[in-house]
Amino acid sequence: MTLPDRSALSRRDYLRSLVAVGGASALAACTSEGDDVEIPSGTDDPDSLPERQHAWNDALTRDDDGNVRPPEHHVLVALSLVDDPTDEARERVEAALQELERAYEWSNEGLLFTLGYTPAYFDRFDGSLPDEVDLPEPRAVIGHVDAFDEFDALLHLASDHSQVVLEAEEGLFGEADEFNGQEIETDLMDVFERVDDHRRTGFVGPGLPAEHTDISGVPDSVPEDAPFFMGFRSGFAESQATEDRVTIEDGPFAGATTQHVESMTIQLRTWLEQDSHYQRVAKMFSPEHADEDLTGDIGEALGGSSGLTDERIEATESDARGGVVGHAQKAARAREDGDPLLLRRDFNTVDGDTPGLHFLSLQAGIEEFVRVREAMEGDDLDAPNANNGIRSYIFPNQRGNYLVPPRSLRALPAAAPDEA
Amino acid sequence: MHERDIDRRTFVRSTGATAGALALAGCAGFGADDSDENGADDSTGDDELPTPAFPEVEDPPDAVYLPTHRESMRVLEPVEAGDYTLAPMLSYPHPFWLVTGSGGEDGVQRVDPEQSGGVHLMFVVWDEETNVVLPVDTGAEIAVSLDGERVGSPQSAWPMISQEMGFHFGDNVPLEEEGTYAIEVEIPPLSVRTTGDLEGRFTESATATFEFEYDREFMLEVTDGVEYLDEAEWGEPGALEPMAHGAHADDEHGDGDGDDGDHDHDGDGHGDEHDHGDHDHHAAIPYSALPPAEAYPGTHLEPVDDSNESSSRDDGGPEADDLPRSGDAAFVATLLESDSRLADGEDYYVLVSPRTPYNRVPLADMSLRAAVERDGETVTDDATLEQTIDGEYDLHYGTSLADVRSGDSVAIQIESPPQVARHQGYETAFLEMPPIELRVP
């Protein structure tokens, strides 16, 4: 793949493009751009890190409204096993991951990552996953999708620094010699192969989408400050599940979580150029948000909450009868005792040179994702398609389900670890 | 015949001179990079294309009104996909209006084309067996390709109504360069209740693909075909006739100059009169006209005196004039006996069929409720009228009611106006829709 043209892009846009392209030459280009950046190194003591791989929130910063600030750069590395798992392979995987942890601080300034496994991975074992783990084969859930993640594992790399995600990825696969200046001793190459067709990348943060207006399909009208393509903040503290809530509590995989990745393209031209701000707010949040102008331009007026009171959530059906219903309002119907079920770690993408979203969600079981996703879709509601939240603007095309085991079982776990 | 129906030949005669001048008011070039940089006045250089003007109508009435012009389009060969038949039509990019929610000012948004290059893509979807046009927002998905490469992101087609085309799906689709484009339309299963000959059908999604040539010839064709009405008519109550659906699917643009058959379409032109044509080898494309009021059986509910718009109007043509109106929509409301196939068990069935006042275009994606009172006492409170497409009565909203009899008053509450986008002439109507008070005679 050819590298982006440095002279045609802003520095940030160039770095983002390098992450999307990937590979050793992208890493080299990225490193020469980032010479002045000091990346904090990690720890020699693996036990000092949380047992949950998905324990990221305490390692991230928060904005003034208390919302967790996700890392800017993301890579999802799709992995396929070279051979069936052995104890030797397990040791190798664990050693390689510990090298990452030694090289990079467990934070947005360093590197956060998880390694999750598909149902297809677990199928090779004689035993089956324990009852506490709800990890079905992926299915369409709503509408149809073209592809499912049927490879074995997914490594999610996230950092505020583009060269960190690239270096980590390339170093694990023999394309770099050092992790943050430390020589690499163990890589993943004899254990995993990368599945390049399914490599996915993305970014999140204020202004980032607006830097992608060179991509066909991203109109100039993406708001300057918007952290997401659709123009609004997301991940409000109050609409996010806690890490505790999405953690599997019992059984051999206690401390694990399940992960769903839904990849989609977004129709930004119609959303940003045709709908008015009023209509976008009504469709994204609720008609009451639009009528009472609760969001501000990009959702900043909402602070740390999506502004969904019980009344607004309960009004979903009657709002739909009134012609338009909001995406957030619909999704919130699936809350349990007021608590959201999903911890979203989604990010925007221009993979395939098309604006899109990798909707990465953590939850205690996949069934909870399905329940929320169906509530989000709102097939039960009377609103016509175009005014039924944002469903007429998003086009899911790929899905995968994963188990993200606890750190102690992250290296090629058996389906029934107790028996292994 | 409706007295407000327009004799299009008159317009052609009276606007011939202005049309040419207006039609050249705008220019579009392919590959805009190397054009229009010199600051010169708009001109029609070799690589620039004319786009028709879209004049404003000042202060249009809150009702159906005559737009400034008849649109011109190229009609492609219909395509079959599963249970669906689809007729693609292409015009130049032009403004339309989106409607979201209550129909208040904020919920109506004029959409202007972002760029002059491209097409206004439209398609009508219907059932070949009954010729019923399927007028609801199913969430049809469009993907555009040029030479096998996808262009832009997929998009959902807006459900729309226009005086000429009736109910259709469409959007402006920007195109950067000339070429042969392929459009893939995926139509999901129909999500509304279907009855009669349509029951149990349209349960599978289907994909239709068609191609068209986007070039200078196309733009000239659809531009030349635009017919501007006399300016004195702009904004007057009334509607253009449905387009001549002789509209043959070939290079001849379907909206030519006073050719054939317009007279076929101004009166009782329900779908089934448009097909099996003697025209030529091309399938005819039905216009989404609902049956006239007298075609509906049962006991027709009558307007309560002075409570509705109908009594104060005299410009709607004979049929619409008799019907109760709200927001300029005409309502056929009838009570079917329990022997009707639409009624549950021993219940009656209330069928409410809102339509545009001139062309009887169905008004889809509304939310309606009915309440029945007898001698001031509530008999039925708040019954939801379910959107339904019937093989015979087409789009309507209905519910079964156990107890309703002569003398009862029936109030139809409009919770949301039709959530469909509008072409010019419909964007100020069917928005603020007060309830309709009816009586069982």
PDB file of C-alpha atoms in Angstrom, chain A residues 144 216-217 265-267 269-270 273-276 278-279 282-283 320-324 354-355 382 384-387 392-393 395, chain B residues 96 98-102 106-107 109 111 114 137 139 141 153-156 158 171-172 174 186 365 367-369 384 415-416 419:
ATOM      1  CA  HIS A 144     -28.091  -7.813   7.244  1.00  0.00           C
ATOM      2  CA  SER A 216     -14.911  11.540  -0.482  1.00  0.00           C
ATOM      3  CA  GLY A 217     -18.025  11.230   1.616  1.00  0.00           C
ATOM      4  CA  THR A 265     -20.189   3.120   6.978  1.00  0.00           C
ATOM      5  CA  ILE A 266     -21.962   6.377   7.712  1.00  0.00           C
ATOM      6  CA  GLN A 267     -23.820   8.514   5.200  1.00  0.00           C
ATOM      7  CA  ARG A 269     -23.455  13.839   3.211  1.00  0.00           C
ATOM      8  CA  THR A 270     -27.177  13.559   3.801  1.00  0.00           C
ATOM      9  CA  GLU A 273     -25.792  18.644   4.372  1.00  0.00           C
ATOM     10  CA  GLN A 274     -29.477  17.826   4.193  1.00  0.00           C
ATOM     11  CA  ASP A 275     -30.807  17.494   7.716  1.00  0.00           C
ATOM     12  CA  SER A 276     -30.912  20.645   9.785  1.00  0.00           C
ATOM     13  CA  TYR A 278     -32.741  20.631  14.724  1.00  0.00           C
ATOM     14  CA  GLN A 279     -33.430  17.437  12.822  1.00  0.00           C
ATOM     15  CA  ALA A 282     -34.079  15.154  17.273  1.00  0.00           C
ATOM     16  CA  LYS A 283     -32.795  12.042  15.527  1.00  0.00           C
ATOM     17  CA  ALA A 320     -42.276   7.926  17.542  1.00  0.00           C
ATOM     18  CA  ARG A 321     -46.003   8.350  16.952  1.00  0.00           C
ATOM     19  CA  GLY A 322     -45.262  12.039  16.644  1.00  0.00           C
ATOM     20  CA  GLY A 323     -43.030  11.287  13.684  1.00  0.00           C
ATOM     21  CA  VAL A 324     -39.477  11.321  15.002  1.00  0.00           C
ATOM     22  CA  THR A 354     -15.188   5.887   3.382  1.00  0.00           C
ATOM     23  CA  PRO A 355     -16.318   7.527   6.597  1.00  0.00           C
ATOM     24  CA  ASP A 382     -44.082   3.626  14.698  1.00  0.00           C
ATOM     25  CA  PRO A 384     -40.857   5.983   9.675  1.00  0.00           C
ATOM     26  CA  ASN A 385     -37.372   4.768   8.796  1.00  0.00           C
ATOM     27  CA  ALA A 386     -35.883   8.159   7.927  1.00  0.00           C
ATOM     28  CA  ASN A 387     -36.945   9.628  11.271  1.00  0.00           C
ATOM     29  CA  SER A 392     -31.169   5.472   7.820  1.00  0.00           C
ATOM     30  CA  TYR A 393     -27.665   6.985   7.966  1.00  0.00           C
ATOM     31  CA  PHE A 395     -24.864   0.850   7.163  1.00  0.00           C
TER      32      PHE A 395
ATOM     33  CA  PHE B  96     -36.819  19.419  -1.957  1.00  0.00           C
ATOM     34  CA  LEU B  98     -37.607  17.119   4.468  1.00  0.00           C
ATOM     35  CA  VAL B  99     -40.270  16.715   7.133  1.00  0.00           C
ATOM     36  CA  THR B 100     -39.416  15.567  10.637  1.00  0.00           C
ATOM     37  CA  GLY B 101     -41.949  15.311  13.390  1.00  0.00           C
ATOM     38  CA  SER B 102     -44.829  17.593  14.056  1.00  0.00           C
ATOM     39  CA  ASP B 106     -38.218  23.551  12.668  1.00  0.00           C
ATOM     40  CA  GLY B 107     -39.236  20.191  11.358  1.00  0.00           C
ATOM     41  CA  GLN B 109     -36.041  21.679   6.048  1.00  0.00           C
ATOM     42  CA  VAL B 111     -32.583  20.772   1.011  1.00  0.00           C
ATOM     43  CA  GLU B 114     -24.719  20.616  -2.592  1.00  0.00           C
ATOM     44  CA  ASP B 137     -40.698   4.346   4.109  1.00  0.00           C
ATOM     45  CA  GLY B 139     -35.588   2.095   4.259  1.00  0.00           C
ATOM     46  CA  GLU B 141     -30.735   1.571   0.382  1.00  0.00           C
ATOM     47  CA  SER B 153     -21.149   5.860   0.908  1.00  0.00           C
ATOM     48  CA  PRO B 154     -24.399   3.971   0.675  1.00  0.00           C
ATOM     49  CA  GLN B 155     -27.437   6.117   1.339  1.00  0.00           C
ATOM     50  CA  SER B 156     -31.070   5.676   2.236  1.00  0.00           C
ATOM     51  CA  TRP B 158     -36.038   9.556   1.074  1.00  0.00           C
ATOM     52  CA  ASP B 171     -32.514  12.008  -3.390  1.00  0.00           C
ATOM     53  CA  ASN B 172     -29.995  14.233  -5.048  1.00  0.00           C
ATOM     54  CA  PRO B 174     -23.770  14.189  -6.568  1.00  0.00           C
ATOM     55  CA  GLU B 186     -31.854  -2.794  -1.845  1.00  0.00           C
ATOM     56  CA  ASP B 365     -46.204   7.515   7.327  1.00  0.00           C
ATOM     57  CA  SER B 367     -49.874   8.546  12.864  1.00  0.00           C
ATOM     58  CA  LEU B 368     -53.643   8.615  13.325  1.00  0.00           C
ATOM     59  CA  ARG B 369     -55.966   7.834  16.200  1.00  0.00           C
ATOM     60  CA  THR B 384     -54.633   3.568  16.964  1.00  0.00           C
ATOM     61  CA  GLU B 415     -50.494  12.686  15.811  1.00  0.00           C
ATOM     62  CA  SER B 416     -48.032  13.232  13.040  1.00  0.00           C
ATOM     63  CA  GLN B 419     -43.286  12.064   7.322  1.00  0.00           C
TER      64      GLN B 419
END
